[in-house]
Amino acid sequence: MISVALMGHGVVGSGVAEILTTHKQKLFSSLGEEIYLKHILDLREFPESPLADRFTKDFEDIISDMDVRVVIETMGGLNPAYDFTKRCLKAGKSVVTSNKELVARHGAELLQIAKDNNANYLFEASVGGGIPILRPINQCLVANNVDEIAGILNGTTNFILTKMINENMAFEDALKLAQELGYAERNPEADVEGHDACRKICILASLAFGKHVYPDNVHTEGITKITLEDVEYAASWGGVIKLIGSCKPLDGGMMDIVVAPMFVPCTSQLANINDVFNGVMVRGDCTGDVVFYGKGAGMLPTASAVVADTVDCCKHLKTRKRLFWADSTEENVADYKLSKTKVYVRAIADNPADAYNMAQDIFGAISRLSRNNCPENEIAFVTEEALPYGEIMNGVKSLSKLGAEVISTIRIGNL
Ligand code: HSE
């Protein structure tokens, strides 16, 4: 029997307790031993829980218990999860987590502490919820140089965009519905402003390319400015708008990494990932594109990944899993303004014909887009040549100075 402890009995934590209970036999068959959930740390009371006798409010009960070999952290947030995780790892206990904020911020340091103490730190659930993605990158695709990772990494924003695309629902109404259905938090900022997706692409990039990528260094745009008009233009172009986190290695150890809404062509696998589902495309030099799809959030899908990591830690109590990346002391993220992309632009102009000519002078060849009931003074186009994003922004400013008021710019994803 291997004793484990759980810190945090919220949505994911209670799912973990449930799976450890309901799937006891299945887990026993895989591990050859029973996993015994000995302590559950939470400040709240759960008198109705069948595991009520295991609850504690005191972290010392876990850290001082020599029987506990694996600690599952599903508290979320940076503190006290960061402090507790460090203390567990320093005590030689392996730690499993779903906490993307913590891994994205302190992953390199925690992996080093785990290594120094011959413990494991696993966090499959931190990206893509129930979708296996970190282990495949780290193990199954290890023979590849990864040329790019791009994904729909946030279920809430994908749900909102899907409602906008399929049901012509305005952003505010779709957000309200996402909140009513329990997908979006009352304060939805981390989702709709792209911060959650940013943490996840940082974890993927750190793992795939071996150096910690800090979220603060990654240019991040959310979906709050996307309108139904933009959605319509994307359809007329032959695609859909998705919030994409993407990273590509550049020469010299630098990385081109961004989180932003993008036009995604209907031919791309990522265009067909709808509702709260997530999808991640890994472009390997041997495999070509490999796409992972599934539920990126929710109690049982996320808990499934946490429990799988727990089993893995139990199987490797004396050995270390080879999952590691180094800290990055110097800036390893390239200036997003240098990143080349094609772009969609929508503007209002008194003289649309002149405005299209000006756009051509500024951006080179463009493809005009149209939509039903388009106001006479509206123009929309997609640039045909990929230009550095900074140049595009300068071009947008020039267009505005010349009398065309730009109201939307969205990158075209090369996906
Ligand atoms: N808020 C996140 C999402 C939950 O909507 O995807 C999982 O990280």
Coordinates of N, CA, C and O in Angstrom, one line a residue, residues 218-358:
V218 N 5.8 36.9 -22.5 CA 5.0 36.4 -23.7 C 3.9 37.4 -24.1 O 3.1 37.7 -23.2
H219 N 3.9 37.9 -25.3 CA 2.9 38.9 -25.7 C 1.6 38.1 -25.8 O 1.4 37.1 -26.4
T220 N 0.6 38.7 -25.1 CA -0.7 38.0 -24.9 C -1.9 38.9 -25.2 O -2.0 40.0 -24.7
E221 N -2.7 38.4 -26.1 CA -3.9 39.2 -26.4 C -5.1 38.2 -26.2 O -5.0 37.0 -26.5
G222 N -6.2 38.8 -25.7 CA -7.4 38.0 -25.4 C -8.4 38.1 -26.5 O -8.1 38.5 -27.7
I223 N -9.7 37.8 -26.2 CA -10.7 37.8 -27.3 C -11.8 38.9 -27.1 O -12.8 38.9 -27.7
T224 N -11.5 39.8 -26.1 CA -12.6 40.7 -25.7 C -12.9 41.7 -26.9 O -14.0 42.3 -26.9
K225 N -12.0 41.9 -27.8 CA -12.3 42.9 -28.9 C -12.9 42.2 -30.1 O -13.1 42.9 -31.1
I226 N -13.0 40.9 -30.1 CA -13.5 40.2 -31.3 C -15.1 40.5 -31.4 O -15.8 40.4 -30.5
T227 N -15.5 40.8 -32.6 CA -16.9 41.2 -32.9 C -17.5 40.2 -33.8 O -16.8 39.4 -34.5
L228 N -18.8 40.2 -33.9 CA -19.5 39.3 -34.9 C -19.2 39.7 -36.3 O -19.2 38.8 -37.2
E229 N -18.8 40.9 -36.5 CA -18.4 41.3 -37.9 C -17.1 40.6 -38.3 O -16.9 40.1 -39.4
D230 N -16.2 40.6 -37.3 CA -14.9 39.9 -37.6 C -15.1 38.4 -37.8 O -14.5 37.8 -38.7
V231 N -16.1 37.8 -37.1 CA -16.4 36.4 -37.3 C -16.9 36.2 -38.7 O -16.6 35.2 -39.3
E232 N -17.8 37.1 -39.1 CA -18.3 37.0 -40.5 C -17.2 37.1 -41.6 O -17.2 36.4 -42.5
Y233 N -16.3 38.0 -41.4 CA -15.2 38.2 -42.3 C -14.3 36.9 -42.3 O -13.9 36.5 -43.4
A234 N -14.1 36.4 -41.2 CA -13.3 35.1 -41.1 C -14.0 34.0 -41.9 O -13.3 33.3 -42.7
A235 N -15.3 34.0 -41.8 CA -16.1 32.9 -42.6 C -15.9 33.2 -44.1 O -15.7 32.3 -44.9
S236 N -16.0 34.5 -44.5 CA -15.9 34.8 -45.9 C -14.5 34.5 -46.4 O -14.3 34.2 -47.6
W237 N -13.5 34.5 -45.6 CA -12.1 34.2 -45.9 C -11.9 32.7 -46.0 O -11.0 32.2 -46.7
G238 N -12.8 31.9 -45.3 CA -12.7 30.5 -45.3 C -12.2 29.9 -44.0 O -11.5 28.9 -44.0
G239 N -12.5 30.6 -42.9 CA -12.0 30.1 -41.7 C -12.8 30.5 -40.5 O -14.0 30.9 -40.6
V240 N -12.3 30.4 -39.3 CA -12.9 30.7 -38.0 C -11.9 31.4 -37.2 O -10.7 31.3 -37.4
I241 N -12.4 32.2 -36.2 CA -11.4 32.8 -35.3 C -11.3 32.0 -34.0 O -12.2 31.5 -33.4
K242 N -10.0 31.7 -33.7 CA -9.7 30.9 -32.5 C -8.7 31.6 -31.7 O -7.8 32.3 -32.3
L243 N -8.7 31.4 -30.4 CA -7.6 31.9 -29.5 C -6.5 30.9 -29.5 O -6.7 29.8 -29.0
I244 N -5.3 31.3 -30.1 CA -4.3 30.3 -30.3 C -3.0 30.7 -29.5 O -2.6 31.9 -29.4
G245 N -2.5 29.7 -28.8 CA -1.2 29.9 -28.2 C -0.2 29.2 -29.1 O -0.4 28.0 -29.4
S246 N 0.9 29.8 -29.5 CA 1.8 29.2 -30.4 C 3.2 29.5 -30.0 O 3.5 30.5 -29.5
C247 N 4.1 28.5 -30.3 CA 5.5 28.7 -30.1 C 6.3 28.0 -31.1 O 6.0 26.9 -31.5
K248 N 7.4 28.7 -31.6 CA 8.3 28.1 -32.6 C 9.7 28.4 -32.1 O 10.0 29.6 -31.7
P249 N 10.6 27.5 -32.2 CA 12.0 27.8 -31.9 C 12.6 28.5 -33.0 O 12.4 28.3 -34.2
L250 N 13.5 29.5 -32.6 CA 14.2 30.3 -33.6 C 15.7 29.9 -33.4 O 16.1 29.3 -32.5
D251 N 16.5 30.4 -34.4 CA 18.0 30.2 -34.2 C 18.5 30.8 -32.9 O 17.9 31.8 -32.5
G252 N 19.5 30.3 -32.4 CA 20.2 30.9 -31.2 C 19.4 30.7 -29.9 O 19.6 31.5 -29.0
G253 N 18.5 29.7 -29.8 CA 17.9 29.4 -28.6 C 16.7 30.4 -28.3 O 16.1 30.3 -27.2
M254 N 16.4 31.3 -29.2 CA 15.3 32.2 -29.0 C 14.0 31.5 -29.4 O 14.0 30.5 -30.1
M255 N 12.9 32.1 -28.9 CA 11.6 31.5 -29.2 C 10.6 32.5 -29.7 O 10.6 33.6 -29.2
D256 N 9.8 32.2 -30.8 CA 8.8 33.0 -31.2 C 7.5 32.5 -30.6 O 7.0 31.4 -30.9
I257 N 7.0 33.2 -29.6 CA 5.8 32.7 -28.9 C 4.8 33.8 -28.6 O 5.2 34.9 -28.3
V258 N 3.6 33.5 -28.8 CA 2.5 34.5 -28.7 C 1.2 33.8 -28.4 O 1.0 32.6 -28.7
V259 N 0.3 34.5 -27.7 CA -1.1 34.1 -27.5 C -2.0 35.2 -28.1 O -1.9 36.4 -27.7
A260 N -2.8 34.9 -29.1 CA -3.6 35.9 -29.7 C -4.7 35.2 -30.5 O -4.6 34.0 -30.9
P261 N -5.8 35.9 -30.7 CA -6.8 35.4 -31.6 C -6.3 35.3 -33.0 O -5.5 36.2 -33.4
M262 N -6.6 34.3 -33.8 CA -6.1 34.2 -35.1 C -7.2 33.7 -36.0 O -8.1 32.9 -35.6
F263 N -7.2 34.0 -37.3 CA -8.0 33.4 -38.4 C -7.3 32.0 -38.6 O -6.1 31.9 -38.8
V264 N -8.2 31.0 -38.5 CA -7.7 29.6 -38.7 C -8.4 29.0 -39.9 O -9.7 29.0 -39.9
P265 N -7.8 28.6 -40.9 CA -8.5 28.1 -42.1 C -9.3 26.8 -41.8 O -8.9 26.0 -40.9
C266 N -10.5 26.7 -42.4 CA -11.3 25.5 -42.1 C -10.6 24.2 -42.4 O -11.0 23.2 -41.8
T267 N -9.6 24.2 -43.2 CA -8.9 23.0 -43.5 C -8.0 22.5 -42.3 O -7.5 21.4 -42.3
S268 N -7.8 23.4 -41.3 CA -6.9 23.1 -40.2 C -7.7 22.2 -39.2 O -8.9 22.5 -38.9
Q269 N -7.0 21.2 -38.6 CA -7.7 20.5 -37.5 C -8.2 21.4 -36.4 O -9.2 21.1 -35.8
L270 N -7.4 22.4 -36.2 CA -7.8 23.3 -35.0 C -9.1 24.0 -35.3 O -9.7 24.5 -34.3
A271 N -9.4 24.2 -36.5 CA -10.7 24.9 -36.8 C -11.9 24.2 -36.4 O -12.9 24.8 -36.1
N272 N -11.7 22.9 -36.2 CA -12.9 22.0 -35.9 C -13.0 21.7 -34.4 O -13.7 20.7 -34.1
I273 N -12.2 22.4 -33.6 CA -12.3 22.1 -32.2 C -13.2 23.1 -31.6 O -12.9 24.3 -31.6
N274 N -14.3 22.7 -31.1 CA -15.4 23.6 -30.7 C -15.8 23.4 -29.2 O -15.3 22.6 -28.5
D275 N -16.7 24.3 -28.8 CA -17.2 24.4 -27.4 C -16.0 24.4 -26.4 O -15.1 25.1 -26.7
V276 N -16.2 23.7 -25.3 CA -15.1 23.8 -24.3 C -13.9 22.9 -24.6 O -13.0 22.9 -23.8
F277 N -13.9 22.3 -25.7 CA -12.8 21.4 -26.0 C -11.5 22.1 -26.3 O -11.5 23.3 -26.7
N278 N -10.4 21.4 -26.0 CA -9.1 22.0 -26.3 C -8.4 21.1 -27.4 O -8.8 20.0 -27.6
G279 N -7.5 21.7 -28.2 CA -6.7 20.9 -29.1 C -5.3 21.4 -29.2 O -5.1 22.7 -29.2
V280 N -4.4 20.6 -29.3 CA -3.0 21.0 -29.4 C -2.3 20.3 -30.6 O -2.4 19.1 -30.7
M281 N -1.7 21.1 -31.5 CA -1.0 20.5 -32.6 C 0.5 20.6 -32.3 O 1.0 21.7 -31.9
V282 N 1.2 19.5 -32.5 CA 2.6 19.5 -32.3 C 3.2 19.1 -33.7 O 2.8 18.1 -34.2
R283 N 4.1 20.0 -34.2 CA 4.6 19.8 -35.5 C 6.0 19.2 -35.3 O 7.0 20.0 -35.0
G284 N 6.2 17.9 -35.5 CA 7.5 17.3 -35.3 C 8.2 17.1 -36.7 O 7.5 17.0 -37.7
D285 N 9.5 17.2 -36.7 CA 10.2 17.1 -38.0 C 10.1 15.7 -38.6 O 10.3 15.5 -39.8
C286 N 9.9 14.7 -37.7 CA 9.8 13.3 -38.3 C 8.3 13.0 -38.5 O 7.9 12.4 -39.5
T287 N 7.5 13.3 -37.5 CA 6.1 12.9 -37.6 C 5.2 13.8 -38.4 O 4.1 13.4 -38.9
G288 N 5.6 15.0 -38.7 CA 4.6 16.0 -39.2 C 3.7 16.4 -38.1 O 4.0 16.2 -36.9
D289 N 2.5 16.8 -38.5 CA 1.6 17.3 -37.4 C 0.9 16.2 -36.7 O 0.4 15.2 -37.3
V290 N 0.9 16.3 -35.4 CA 0.2 15.4 -34.5 C -0.8 16.2 -33.7 O -0.4 17.3 -33.1
V291 N -2.0 15.9 -33.6 CA -3.0 16.7 -32.9 C -3.7 16.0 -31.8 O -4.1 14.8 -31.9
F292 N -3.7 16.6 -30.6 CA -4.3 16.1 -29.4 C -5.6 16.8 -29.1 O -5.6 18.0 -29.2
Y293 N -6.7 16.1 -28.8 CA -8.0 16.7 -28.7 C -8.7 16.1 -27.5 O -8.6 14.9 -27.2
G294 N -9.4 16.9 -26.8 CA -10.2 16.4 -25.7 C -10.7 17.5 -24.8 O -10.6 18.7 -25.1
K295 N -11.1 17.1 -23.6 CA -11.7 18.0 -22.6 C -10.5 18.7 -21.8 O -9.8 18.0 -21.1
G296 N -10.4 20.0 -22.0 CA -9.3 20.7 -21.4 C -9.5 21.2 -20.0 O -8.7 21.8 -19.3
A297 N -10.7 20.9 -19.5 CA -11.1 21.4 -18.1 C -12.2 20.4 -17.6 O -12.6 19.5 -18.2
G298 N -12.6 20.8 -16.4 CA -13.7 20.0 -15.8 C -13.1 19.0 -14.7 O -12.0 18.6 -14.8
M299 N -14.0 18.6 -13.8 CA -13.6 17.9 -12.6 C -12.9 16.5 -13.0 O -11.7 16.3 -12.7
L300 N -13.7 15.6 -13.7 CA -13.1 14.3 -13.9 C -12.1 14.2 -14.9 O -11.1 13.5 -14.8
P301 N -12.2 15.0 -16.1 CA -11.1 14.9 -17.0 C -9.8 15.4 -16.4 O -8.7 14.8 -16.6
T302 N -9.8 16.5 -15.7 CA -8.6 17.0 -15.1 C -8.1 16.0 -14.0 O -6.9 15.7 -14.0
A303 N -9.0 15.5 -13.2 CA -8.6 14.6 -12.1 C -8.0 13.3 -12.7 O -7.1 12.7 -12.2
S304 N -8.5 12.9 -13.9 CA -8.0 11.7 -14.6 C -6.5 11.9 -14.8 O -5.7 11.0 -14.5
A305 N -6.1 13.1 -15.3 CA -4.6 13.3 -15.5 C -3.8 13.3 -14.2 O -2.7 12.8 -14.1
V306 N -4.5 13.9 -13.2 CA -3.8 14.0 -11.9 C -3.6 12.6 -11.3 O -2.5 12.3 -10.8
V307 N -4.6 11.8 -11.4 CA -4.5 10.4 -10.9 C -3.5 9.6 -11.7 O -2.7 8.9 -11.1
A308 N -3.4 9.8 -13.0 CA -2.4 9.1 -13.8 C -1.0 9.4 -13.3 O -0.1 8.6 -13.2
D309 N -0.8 10.7 -13.1 CA 0.5 11.2 -12.6 C 0.8 10.6 -11.2 O 2.0 10.2 -10.9
T310 N -0.2 10.5 -10.4 CA 0.0 9.9 -9.1 C 0.4 8.5 -9.2 O 1.3 8.0 -8.5
V311 N -0.2 7.7 -10.1 CA 0.1 6.3 -10.3 C 1.6 6.3 -10.8 O 2.4 5.4 -10.3
D312 N 1.9 7.2 -11.7 CA 3.3 7.2 -12.2 C 4.3 7.5 -11.1 O 5.4 6.8 -11.0
C313 N 4.0 8.4 -10.2 CA 4.9 8.7 -9.1 C 5.0 7.4 -8.2 O 6.1 7.1 -7.7
C314 N 3.9 6.8 -8.0 CA 3.9 5.6 -7.1 C 4.8 4.5 -7.8 O 5.4 3.7 -7.1
K315 N 4.7 4.4 -9.1 CA 5.6 3.4 -9.8 C 7.0 3.8 -9.8 O 7.9 3.0 -10.1
H316 N 7.3 5.1 -9.5 CA 8.7 5.5 -9.6 C 9.1 6.2 -8.3 O 9.6 7.3 -8.2
L317 N 8.9 5.4 -7.2 CA 9.2 6.0 -5.9 C 10.7 6.1 -5.7 O 11.2 7.0 -4.9
K318 N 11.5 5.3 -6.3 CA 12.9 5.3 -6.1 C 13.7 5.9 -7.3 O 14.9 6.2 -7.2
T319 N 13.0 6.0 -8.4 CA 13.7 6.5 -9.6 C 13.0 7.8 -10.0 O 11.9 8.1 -9.7
R320 N 13.8 8.6 -10.8 CA 13.2 9.8 -11.3 C 12.7 9.7 -12.7 O 13.4 9.1 -13.6
K321 N 11.5 10.3 -13.0 CA 11.1 10.4 -14.4 C 11.9 11.5 -15.0 O 12.3 12.5 -14.4
R322 N 12.3 11.2 -16.3 CA 13.1 12.2 -17.0 C 12.2 13.3 -17.5 O 11.9 13.3 -18.7
L323 N 11.8 14.2 -16.7 CA 11.0 15.4 -17.1 C 11.7 16.6 -16.4 O 11.7 16.7 -15.2
F324 N 12.3 17.4 -17.3 CA 13.1 18.5 -16.7 C 13.2 19.6 -17.7 O 13.3 19.4 -18.9
W325 N 13.3 20.9 -17.3 CA 13.8 21.9 -18.1 C 14.6 22.9 -17.2 O 14.4 23.0 -16.0
A326 N 15.6 23.6 -17.8 CA 16.5 24.5 -17.1 C 15.8 25.8 -16.9 O 14.9 26.2 -17.7
D327 N 16.3 26.6 -15.9 CA 15.8 27.9 -15.8 C 16.5 28.8 -16.9 O 17.4 28.4 -17.5
S328 N 15.8 29.9 -17.1 CA 16.4 30.8 -18.2 C 16.7 32.1 -17.5 O 15.8 32.8 -17.0
T329 N 18.0 32.4 -17.5 CA 18.4 33.6 -16.8 C 18.3 34.8 -17.8 O 18.0 35.9 -17.4
E330 N 18.6 34.5 -19.1 CA 18.5 35.6 -20.0 C 17.2 35.5 -20.8 O 16.5 34.5 -20.7
E331 N 16.9 36.6 -21.4 CA 15.6 36.7 -22.2 C 15.7 35.7 -23.3 O 16.6 35.7 -24.2
N332 N 14.7 34.7 -23.4 CA 14.7 33.7 -24.5 C 13.5 33.8 -25.4 O 13.2 32.9 -26.1
V333 N 12.8 34.9 -25.2 CA 11.6 35.1 -26.1 C 11.9 36.3 -27.0 O 12.2 37.4 -26.6
A334 N 11.7 36.0 -28.3 CA 12.0 37.1 -29.3 C 10.9 38.2 -29.2 O 9.8 37.9 -28.8
D335 N 11.3 39.3 -29.7 CA 10.4 40.5 -29.7 C 9.2 40.1 -30.6 O 9.4 39.8 -31.8
Y336 N 8.0 40.2 -30.1 CA 6.8 39.7 -30.9 C 6.6 40.6 -32.1 O 6.0 40.2 -33.1
K337 N 7.2 41.8 -32.1 CA 7.1 42.7 -33.2 C 7.9 42.3 -34.4 O 7.7 42.7 -35.6
L338 N 8.8 41.3 -34.2 CA 9.6 40.8 -35.3 C 9.0 39.6 -35.9 O 9.4 39.1 -37.0
S339 N 8.0 39.1 -35.2 CA 7.4 37.8 -35.7 C 6.5 38.1 -37.0 O 5.7 39.0 -37.0
K340 N 6.8 37.3 -38.0 CA 6.2 37.6 -39.3 C 4.8 36.9 -39.4 O 4.6 35.8 -39.0
T341 N 3.8 37.6 -39.8 CA 2.5 37.1 -40.0 C 1.7 37.8 -41.1 O 2.0 39.0 -41.4
K342 N 0.7 37.2 -41.6 CA -0.2 37.9 -42.5 C -1.3 38.4 -41.5 O -1.4 37.9 -40.4
V343 N -2.1 39.3 -42.0 CA -3.1 39.9 -41.0 C -4.4 40.3 -41.7 O -4.4 40.6 -42.9
Y344 N -5.4 40.2 -41.0 CA -6.7 40.7 -41.4 C -6.9 42.1 -40.8 O -6.6 42.3 -39.7
V345 N -7.4 43.0 -41.7 CA -7.7 44.4 -41.2 C -9.1 44.8 -41.6 O -9.5 44.5 -42.7
R346 N -9.8 45.4 -40.6 CA -11.1 46.0 -41.0 C -11.1 47.5 -40.6 O -10.5 47.8 -39.5
A347 N -11.6 48.3 -41.5 CA -11.5 49.7 -41.2 C -12.7 50.4 -41.8 O -13.5 49.9 -42.6
I348 N -12.9 51.7 -41.3 CA -14.0 52.5 -41.8 C -13.3 53.6 -42.6 O -12.3 54.2 -42.1
A349 N -13.8 53.9 -43.8 CA -13.2 54.9 -44.6 C -14.2 55.7 -45.4 O -15.2 55.1 -45.9
D350 N -14.1 57.0 -45.5 CA -15.1 57.8 -46.3 C -15.0 57.4 -47.7 O -16.0 57.4 -48.4
N351 N -13.8 57.1 -48.2 CA -13.7 56.7 -49.6 C -13.0 55.3 -49.6 O -11.8 55.2 -49.7
P352 N -13.8 54.2 -49.7 CA -13.3 52.9 -49.6 C -12.3 52.6 -50.7 O -11.3 51.9 -50.5
A353 N -12.6 53.1 -51.9 CA -11.7 52.7 -53.1 C -10.3 53.3 -52.8 O -9.3 52.6 -52.9
D354 N -10.2 54.5 -52.3 CA -8.9 55.1 -52.0 C -8.2 54.4 -50.8 O -7.0 54.1 -50.8
A355 N -9.1 54.0 -49.9 CA -8.5 53.3 -48.7 C -7.9 51.9 -49.1 O -6.8 51.6 -48.6
Y356 N -8.5 51.2 -50.0 CA -8.0 50.0 -50.5 C -6.6 50.2 -51.2 O -5.7 49.5 -51.0
N357 N -6.6 51.3 -52.0 CA -5.3 51.6 -52.7 C -4.2 51.9 -51.7 O -3.1 51.5 -51.8
M358 N -4.6 52.7 -50.7 CA -3.6 53.1 -49.6 C -3.1 51.8 -49.0 O -1.9 51.6 -48.7

